[in-house]
Coordinates of C-alpha atoms in Angstrom, one line a residue:
Chain A
M1 CA -12.6 14.0 31.2
E2 CA -14.3 10.7 32.0
T3 CA -16.9 9.5 29.5
Y4 CA -19.0 6.4 29.0
Y5 CA -17.5 5.9 25.5
D6 CA -13.8 5.0 25.1
P7 CA -12.6 4.4 21.5
A8 CA -10.1 1.8 22.9
D9 CA -13.1 -0.3 24.1
L10 CA -13.9 -1.2 20.5
K11 CA -10.8 -3.5 20.3
K12 CA -12.1 -5.3 23.4
F13 CA -15.3 -6.4 21.8
G14 CA -14.1 -10.0 21.7
N15 CA -13.7 -9.9 25.5
I16 CA -17.5 -10.3 26.0
S17 CA -16.7 -14.1 25.8
E18 CA -15.0 -13.8 29.2
Y19 CA -18.5 -13.8 30.9
Q20 CA -20.3 -16.1 28.5
K21 CA -18.1 -17.9 26.0
E22 CA -20.6 -20.2 24.4
L23 CA -23.0 -17.4 23.3
A24 CA -20.2 -15.1 22.3
D25 CA -18.7 -17.8 20.1
K26 CA -22.0 -18.4 18.5
F27 CA -22.5 -14.7 18.0
F28 CA -19.1 -14.0 16.4
S29 CA -19.4 -17.1 14.2
Y30 CA -22.8 -15.8 13.0
Y31 CA -21.4 -12.3 12.6
G32 CA -18.5 -13.5 10.5
A33 CA -20.9 -15.5 8.3
V34 CA -23.2 -12.6 7.8
F35 CA -20.5 -10.3 6.5
A36 CA -18.9 -12.9 4.2
E37 CA -19.3 -12.7 0.4
G38 CA -22.7 -14.1 -0.5
A39 CA -25.6 -13.0 -2.6
L40 CA -24.5 -9.6 -1.6
T41 CA -20.8 -8.6 -1.8
A42 CA -18.8 -8.0 1.4
R43 CA -18.6 -4.4 0.2
E44 CA -22.3 -4.0 -0.2
K45 CA -22.8 -5.5 3.3
S46 CA -20.3 -3.0 4.7
L47 CA -22.2 -0.1 3.3
I48 CA -25.5 -1.5 4.8
A49 CA -23.7 -1.8 8.1
L50 CA -22.5 1.8 7.9
A51 CA -26.1 3.0 7.3
V52 CA -27.5 0.8 10.2
A53 CA -24.7 2.0 12.4
H54 CA -26.0 5.6 12.0
T55 CA -29.6 4.4 12.5
V56 CA -28.7 2.8 15.9
Q57 CA -26.3 5.6 16.5
C58 CA -23.6 3.3 17.8
A59 CA -20.3 5.1 18.0
Y60 CA -18.3 1.9 18.0
C61 CA -20.1 0.7 14.8
I62 CA -19.7 4.0 13.0
D63 CA -15.9 3.9 13.8
A64 CA -15.7 0.3 12.7
Y65 CA -17.7 0.6 9.5
T66 CA -16.2 3.9 8.4
N67 CA -12.8 2.1 8.4
D68 CA -14.3 -1.0 6.8
T69 CA -16.0 0.8 3.9
L70 CA -12.8 2.8 3.3
E71 CA -10.8 -0.4 3.3
K72 CA -13.2 -2.0 0.8
G73 CA -12.7 0.9 -1.6
C74 CA -15.9 2.8 -1.1
T75 CA -15.9 6.5 -1.9
E76 CA -16.9 9.2 0.6
E77 CA -19.9 9.9 -1.8
Q78 CA -21.1 6.3 -1.6
M79 CA -20.7 6.3 2.2
M80 CA -22.7 9.5 2.6
E81 CA -25.4 8.2 0.3
A82 CA -25.7 5.1 2.5
V83 CA -26.2 7.4 5.5
H84 CA -28.8 9.3 3.6
V85 CA -30.6 6.0 3.0
A86 CA -30.7 5.5 6.8
A87 CA -31.8 9.1 7.3
A88 CA -34.5 8.8 4.7
I89 CA -35.9 5.6 6.3
R90 CA -35.8 7.2 9.8
G91 CA -37.4 10.4 8.5
G92 CA -39.9 8.5 6.4
S93 CA -40.7 6.3 9.3
S94 CA -41.8 9.4 11.3
L95 CA -43.7 10.9 8.5
V96 CA -45.5 7.8 7.4
H97 CA -46.8 7.5 11.0
S98 CA -48.4 10.9 10.5
V99 CA -51.1 9.0 8.6
Q100 CA -52.1 7.5 11.9
M101 CA -52.2 11.0 13.3
M102 CA -54.4 12.1 10.4
N103 CA -56.7 9.1 10.8
K104 CA -57.1 10.0 14.5
V105 CA -57.7 13.6 13.7
K106 CA -60.4 12.7 11.3
Q107 CA -61.9 10.2 13.7
V108 CA -62.3 12.6 16.5
S109 CA -63.0 15.8 14.6
M110 CA -66.4 17.1 13.4
Chain B
M1 CA 5.6 20.5 -1.4
K2 CA 9.2 19.6 -0.6
S3 CA 10.8 16.4 0.4
L4 CA 11.4 15.8 4.1
K5 CA 15.1 16.2 3.4
A6 CA 14.7 19.6 1.7
S7 CA 12.4 20.9 4.4
G8 CA 14.8 19.9 7.2
H9 CA 12.3 17.5 8.8
P10 CA 13.6 15.3 11.6
F11 CA 12.2 12.2 9.8
A12 CA 14.7 12.9 6.9
H13 CA 17.1 11.1 9.2
A14 CA 16.5 7.3 9.3
A15 CA 17.8 7.2 12.9
T16 CA 15.0 9.5 14.1
Q17 CA 12.4 7.2 12.4
I18 CA 13.8 4.1 14.0
E19 CA 14.0 5.8 17.4
L20 CA 10.3 6.6 17.2
L21 CA 9.3 3.1 16.0
E22 CA 11.3 1.5 18.8
K23 CA 10.3 3.9 21.5
Q24 CA 6.6 3.5 20.7
A25 CA 7.0 -0.3 20.6
A26 CA 8.6 -0.2 24.0
T27 CA 6.1 2.1 25.7
Q28 CA 2.9 0.7 24.2
P29 CA 1.2 -2.5 25.3
R30 CA 1.7 -4.3 22.0
P31 CA 4.1 -7.1 21.0
T32 CA 7.2 -6.3 19.1
F33 CA 7.7 -7.6 15.6
R34 CA 10.5 -9.8 16.8
S35 CA 8.3 -11.4 19.4
K36 CA 5.5 -12.0 16.9
L37 CA 8.1 -13.7 14.6
Q38 CA 9.3 -15.8 17.5
S39 CA 5.8 -16.9 18.4
A40 CA 5.3 -18.0 14.8
D41 CA 8.7 -19.8 14.9
L42 CA 10.0 -17.6 12.1
F43 CA 12.8 -15.7 14.0
P44 CA 15.3 -15.1 12.8
L45 CA 13.8 -14.5 9.4
R46 CA 15.9 -16.1 6.7
P47 CA 16.0 -16.0 2.9
A48 CA 14.0 -18.6 0.9
G49 CA 15.5 -17.9 -2.5
L50 CA 16.7 -15.1 -4.8
D51 CA 14.0 -14.3 -7.4
V52 CA 14.2 -10.6 -7.7
L53 CA 17.0 -8.0 -7.8
Q54 CA 15.2 -4.7 -7.0
I55 CA 17.3 -1.7 -8.0
N56 CA 16.6 1.8 -6.9
V57 CA 18.2 3.9 -9.6
G58 CA 17.7 7.2 -7.8
K59 CA 15.5 9.3 -5.6
M60 CA 14.7 12.0 -8.1
C61 CA 11.0 12.1 -9.1
N62 CA 8.6 14.5 -10.8
Q63 CA 6.1 14.0 -8.0
V64 CA 6.1 14.5 -4.2
C65 CA 3.5 12.0 -2.9
K66 CA 2.4 12.3 0.7
H67 CA 3.0 8.6 1.5
C68 CA 6.3 8.2 -0.3
H69 CA 8.6 5.9 1.6
V70 CA 11.6 7.0 -0.4
D71 CA 11.0 10.7 0.3
A72 CA 11.5 11.2 -3.4
G73 CA 11.0 14.4 -5.3
P74 CA 12.4 16.9 -7.8
D75 CA 14.8 18.2 -5.1
R76 CA 16.4 14.8 -4.6
K77 CA 19.6 14.5 -6.6
E78 CA 20.8 11.0 -5.5
I79 CA 21.1 9.1 -8.8
M80 CA 22.7 5.7 -9.6
T81 CA 25.8 6.0 -11.9
R82 CA 26.4 3.9 -15.0
E83 CA 29.4 2.4 -13.1
T84 CA 27.1 1.1 -10.4
M85 CA 24.6 -0.1 -13.0
Q86 CA 27.5 -2.1 -14.6
H87 CA 28.2 -3.7 -11.2
C88 CA 24.5 -4.8 -11.2
L89 CA 24.8 -6.2 -14.8
D90 CA 27.9 -8.1 -13.7
V91 CA 26.0 -9.7 -10.9
L92 CA 23.1 -10.6 -13.2
A93 CA 25.6 -12.1 -15.7
K94 CA 27.1 -14.4 -13.0
T95 CA 23.8 -15.4 -11.4
T96 CA 20.4 -16.7 -12.5
I97 CA 18.3 -14.1 -10.8
P98 CA 15.3 -14.1 -13.1
T99 CA 13.7 -10.7 -12.5
V100 CA 14.9 -7.2 -12.2
D101 CA 12.6 -4.7 -10.6
L102 CA 13.6 -1.1 -11.4
T103 CA 12.3 1.5 -9.0
G104 CA 13.0 5.1 -7.8
G105 CA 12.0 8.0 -7.6
A106 CA 10.9 8.0 -11.1
P107 CA 13.5 5.5 -12.6
E108 CA 13.0 7.0 -16.0
M109 CA 14.6 10.2 -14.9
N110 CA 18.0 8.5 -14.5
P111 CA 19.9 9.5 -17.6
D112 CA 21.2 6.0 -18.1
F113 CA 17.8 4.3 -17.5
R114 CA 17.2 3.2 -21.1
W115 CA 20.8 1.9 -21.6
F116 CA 20.4 -0.1 -18.4
V117 CA 17.1 -1.6 -19.5
E118 CA 18.6 -2.6 -22.8
E119 CA 21.6 -4.2 -21.2
I120 CA 19.5 -6.2 -18.7
R121 CA 17.3 -7.4 -21.5
K122 CA 20.4 -8.5 -23.4
L123 CA 21.1 -10.8 -20.5
G124 CA 17.6 -12.3 -21.0
R125 CA 16.2 -11.2 -17.7
H126 CA 12.6 -10.2 -17.0
V127 CA 12.4 -6.5 -16.3
M128 CA 9.6 -4.6 -14.5
V129 CA 9.7 -0.9 -14.0
R130 CA 7.8 1.0 -11.3
C131 CA 6.5 3.8 -13.5
N132 CA 4.6 6.7 -11.8
L133 CA 2.6 7.2 -15.0
T134 CA 2.8 11.1 -15.0
I135 CA 6.5 11.0 -16.0
I136 CA 5.3 9.8 -19.5
V137 CA 3.4 13.0 -20.1
A138 CA 5.7 15.3 -17.9
N139 CA 8.0 16.2 -20.7
P140 CA 8.1 15.4 -24.5
K141 CA 11.4 13.5 -24.0
Y142 CA 9.4 10.9 -22.0
N143 CA 6.4 10.6 -24.4
D144 CA 7.9 7.6 -26.2
L145 CA 8.4 5.6 -23.0
P146 CA 5.4 3.3 -23.7
D147 CA 6.9 2.4 -27.0
F148 CA 10.4 1.9 -25.4
F149 CA 8.8 -0.4 -22.8
R150 CA 7.0 -2.3 -25.5
Q151 CA 10.1 -2.8 -27.6
H152 CA 11.9 -4.3 -24.6
Q153 CA 9.0 -6.3 -23.3
V154 CA 9.2 -4.5 -19.9
D155 CA 6.4 -5.1 -17.4
V156 CA 4.9 -1.8 -16.2
V157 CA 3.8 -1.5 -12.6
S158 CA 2.1 1.8 -11.8
S159 CA 0.7 3.4 -8.7
L160 CA -2.9 4.6 -8.9
P161 CA -4.2 4.8 -5.4
F162 CA -7.8 5.2 -6.5
Y163 CA -10.1 5.3 -9.6
N164 CA -11.0 8.9 -9.1
A165 CA -9.2 12.2 -9.0
D166 CA -10.2 13.2 -5.5
K167 CA -8.4 10.4 -3.6
T168 CA -5.6 10.1 -6.1
D169 CA -4.7 13.8 -6.1
R170 CA -5.0 14.0 -2.3
Q171 CA -2.2 11.5 -2.0
R172 CA -0.1 12.1 -5.2
G173 CA -0.6 15.8 -5.9
Q174 CA -3.0 18.1 -7.9
G175 CA -3.7 16.9 -11.4
V176 CA -1.9 13.6 -11.0
F177 CA -5.1 11.6 -11.7
Q178 CA -5.8 13.4 -15.0
D179 CA -2.2 12.9 -16.2
S180 CA -2.2 9.3 -15.0
V181 CA -5.3 8.7 -17.2
K182 CA -3.5 10.2 -20.2
A183 CA -0.5 8.0 -19.6
L184 CA -2.6 4.9 -19.1
R185 CA -4.3 5.5 -22.4
L186 CA -0.9 5.9 -24.1
L187 CA 0.2 2.6 -22.6
N188 CA -3.1 0.9 -23.7
A189 CA -2.6 2.3 -27.2
V190 CA 0.7 0.4 -27.7
G191 CA -0.9 -2.8 -26.3
Y192 CA -0.2 -2.6 -22.6
G193 CA -2.9 -4.3 -20.6
Q194 CA -4.7 -5.5 -23.7
P195 CA -5.7 -9.1 -23.8
G196 CA -3.4 -11.3 -25.8
S197 CA -0.7 -8.6 -26.3
G198 CA 1.8 -10.1 -23.8
L199 CA 2.4 -6.6 -22.5
T200 CA 1.7 -6.5 -18.8
L201 CA 0.3 -3.4 -17.1
N202 CA -0.3 -3.8 -13.4
L203 CA -1.6 -1.1 -11.1
V204 CA -0.8 -0.6 -7.5
Y205 CA -3.5 0.4 -4.9
N206 CA -2.5 1.8 -1.6
P207 CA -4.9 3.3 0.9
A208 CA -5.1 7.1 0.9
G209 CA -5.2 7.4 4.7
A210 CA -4.6 5.5 8.0
F211 CA -6.4 2.3 7.1
M212 CA -5.5 -1.0 5.6
P213 CA -6.3 -2.2 2.1
G214 CA -9.3 -4.4 1.6
P215 CA -9.4 -7.7 -0.3
Q216 CA -7.2 -7.3 -3.4
A217 CA -9.6 -9.2 -5.7
S218 CA -12.6 -7.1 -4.8
L219 CA -10.6 -3.8 -5.3
E220 CA -9.3 -5.1 -8.6
Q221 CA -12.9 -5.7 -9.8
Q222 CA -13.9 -2.2 -8.8
F223 CA -10.9 -0.6 -10.5
K224 CA -11.4 -2.6 -13.7
R225 CA -15.1 -1.8 -13.9
V226 CA -14.7 2.0 -13.3
L227 CA -11.6 2.5 -15.3
L228 CA -13.1 0.8 -18.3
S229 CA -16.6 2.4 -18.1
E230 CA -15.5 5.9 -17.3
F231 CA -12.0 6.1 -19.0
E232 CA -11.9 3.2 -21.4
I233 CA -8.7 2.0 -19.6
V234 CA -7.7 -1.7 -19.3
F235 CA -5.0 -3.3 -17.2
N236 CA -3.9 -6.7 -16.0
S237 CA -3.8 -7.0 -12.2
L238 CA -4.2 -4.7 -9.2
F239 CA -1.6 -5.1 -6.4
A240 CA -3.1 -4.0 -3.0
I241 CA -0.2 -2.7 -0.9
T242 CA -0.2 -1.7 2.8
N243 CA 1.4 1.6 3.6
I244 CA 4.6 1.0 5.6
P245 CA 5.0 3.3 8.6
I246 CA 8.2 5.0 7.5
S247 CA 9.3 8.3 6.0
R248 CA 6.5 10.6 4.7
Y249 CA 3.8 8.1 5.6
L250 CA 5.2 8.0 9.2
D251 CA 5.2 11.7 9.3
Y252 CA 1.5 11.7 8.2
L253 CA 0.6 9.1 10.8
V254 CA 2.3 11.1 13.6
A255 CA 1.1 14.5 12.5
S256 CA -2.6 13.3 12.1
G257 CA -2.6 11.5 15.5
N258 CA -3.1 8.1 13.8
Y259 CA 0.2 6.4 14.5
D260 CA -0.8 4.3 17.5
N261 CA -4.1 3.2 16.1
Y262 CA -2.5 2.3 12.8
M263 CA 0.3 0.3 14.5
D264 CA -2.4 -1.5 16.6
K265 CA -4.2 -2.5 13.5
L266 CA -1.1 -3.8 11.8
V267 CA 0.0 -5.7 14.9
T268 CA -3.5 -7.2 15.5
A269 CA -3.6 -8.3 11.9
F270 CA -0.2 -10.0 12.0
N271 CA -0.4 -13.1 9.8
P272 CA 2.3 -15.8 10.1
A273 CA 1.5 -16.9 6.5
A274 CA 2.2 -13.4 5.3
A275 CA 5.5 -13.4 7.2
T276 CA 6.4 -16.7 5.6
G277 CA 5.8 -15.2 2.2
A278 CA 7.4 -11.8 2.9
M279 CA 9.2 -10.4 -0.2
C280 CA 12.4 -9.8 1.7
R281 CA 12.9 -13.6 1.8
T282 CA 13.2 -13.8 -2.0
M283 CA 14.8 -10.5 -3.1
I284 CA 17.8 -8.2 -2.7
S285 CA 17.4 -4.5 -2.8
V286 CA 20.2 -2.3 -4.3
G287 CA 20.4 1.4 -3.3
W288 CA 21.3 4.2 -5.7
D289 CA 24.8 4.1 -4.4
G290 CA 25.2 0.3 -4.8
Q291 CA 24.6 -0.6 -1.1
L292 CA 22.6 -3.8 -0.6
Y293 CA 19.6 -4.2 1.7
D294 CA 16.9 -6.8 2.5
C295 CA 14.2 -4.6 1.0
D296 CA 13.4 -1.1 -0.3
F297 CA 12.0 -0.1 3.2
N298 CA 15.1 -1.3 5.1
Q299 CA 17.1 0.7 2.5
M300 CA 15.2 3.9 3.3
L301 CA 15.8 3.2 7.0
D302 CA 19.5 2.7 6.4
M303 CA 19.3 -0.7 8.0
P304 CA 22.3 -2.6 6.6
L305 CA 22.1 -6.0 5.2
R306 CA 23.8 -8.7 7.5
A307 CA 26.3 -10.2 5.1
P308 CA 30.1 -9.6 4.6
G309 CA 29.6 -8.0 1.2
R310 CA 27.2 -5.1 1.5
H311 CA 27.9 -3.5 -1.9
I312 CA 26.8 -4.7 -5.3
R313 CA 30.5 -5.0 -6.3
D314 CA 31.0 -7.4 -3.5
F315 CA 27.8 -9.4 -4.2
N316 CA 28.1 -13.0 -3.1
A317 CA 24.9 -15.0 -3.6
D318 CA 26.0 -17.9 -1.3
E319 CA 26.8 -15.6 1.5
L320 CA 23.6 -13.6 1.0
M321 CA 21.5 -16.8 1.3
Q322 CA 23.1 -17.5 4.7
R323 CA 22.2 -14.1 6.2
T324 CA 19.5 -13.3 8.7
I325 CA 17.1 -10.6 7.6
A326 CA 17.1 -7.3 9.5
V327 CA 13.6 -6.5 11.0
N328 CA 12.0 -3.7 13.0
E329 CA 8.5 -2.5 13.8
H330 CA 7.8 -1.2 10.3
C331 CA 7.9 -4.8 9.1
F332 CA 4.4 -5.3 10.5
G333 CA 3.2 -3.5 7.3
C334 CA 4.2 -6.4 5.2
T335 CA 2.8 -9.1 7.5
A336 CA -0.7 -7.7 8.3
G337 CA -3.8 -9.4 7.0
A338 CA -3.3 -10.8 3.5
G339 CA 0.3 -9.5 3.5
S340 CA 1.9 -6.9 1.4
S341 CA 4.7 -6.8 -1.1
C342 CA 5.8 -5.0 -4.2
G343 CA 3.7 -7.6 -6.0
G344 CA 0.6 -7.2 -3.8
T345 CA -0.7 -9.7 -1.3
T346 CA 1.4 -12.6 -0.1
A347 CA -0.9 -14.8 1.9

């Protein structure tokens, strides 16, 4: 069955430089620098990326950072906790906006 | 769980494994190992020295690990005889090979293991033993192994695929982590891994699945922190090893549908520096029956060494240094990323 997502496309990410090399080079250089060891370890950054991947619901990113966190020695428990952080922020983001709803209710109600 | 051999699995035959490795390489749009070596100006691969004699003293083991490249287990009866060991000692006596790496199976299950270690040490050679840890607590007759290792100043190199029971037991069998912890504490108790003791205890990490190992230094840090805080265990270094796609690990890759993706990862991560530092360039592997190979993996694939003398009794160092090293698609496992060898990363 034909689908929009093909797992094999993940390996072709670098091909984006075919249509705009300069910007792609800058992006991949920046990308590499972001994930290098720094004030945060590469392992911590990988767990953050895994959580963000679930927030943006990018199938490529989930594939890539599931592998990457495993390679960096993360446990399944740590990986799931990272996804729960993403879920908590997403859920919390909805719920905290309910204060606006409550404000509006109070504003327009007798 | 039985060995592939005992269960009559097609991969018990080296030829079937090689056929799959070569057929896949021919049909998939990825370069062959030979072509990658050629592009790095490293083909044919040649020896760079002779630092290690790695001796497989038998395929018998008390464990049946899912990734084992030897297809070792309690049902394997292939064991090196004392006569073949004597041939190895003769070779050591007439050469200056500094290190002997004893492997198996569980090498300690060979009835002549202790005699062999003593004789090698008499020749003044550095000995390392690939101890699976659980053998130390498997039977009372093995309980004194830590003390035996200490007496003979043997380096202990032990597999521990993760610092928790879940991942370790999934790969090495139920209860292996718990027994490994007991054995590590016994090794620590006689001084192994303790600062200043001079007794080296190195651990080997290999991924419990179809992925590559991450940076060795970072993994070592994690292992040291957790093993110390949760189990009061200390060790010297962690070797991060890539699983090589042969034998039981090959079976796992094929059965789980991960083979092509895994090979793609290894090929994409080919690193000429890791190929330059590949362990086969500085070692000779001896099989339980005395046959010589370029490495333990070639040994399990029955890939003969390319020199006139192919048995330990016909060992000729000069001829061996002139040989070309036999390679195939499984070699991508040693040349990916930071490289992989029996001593960890190579690049």
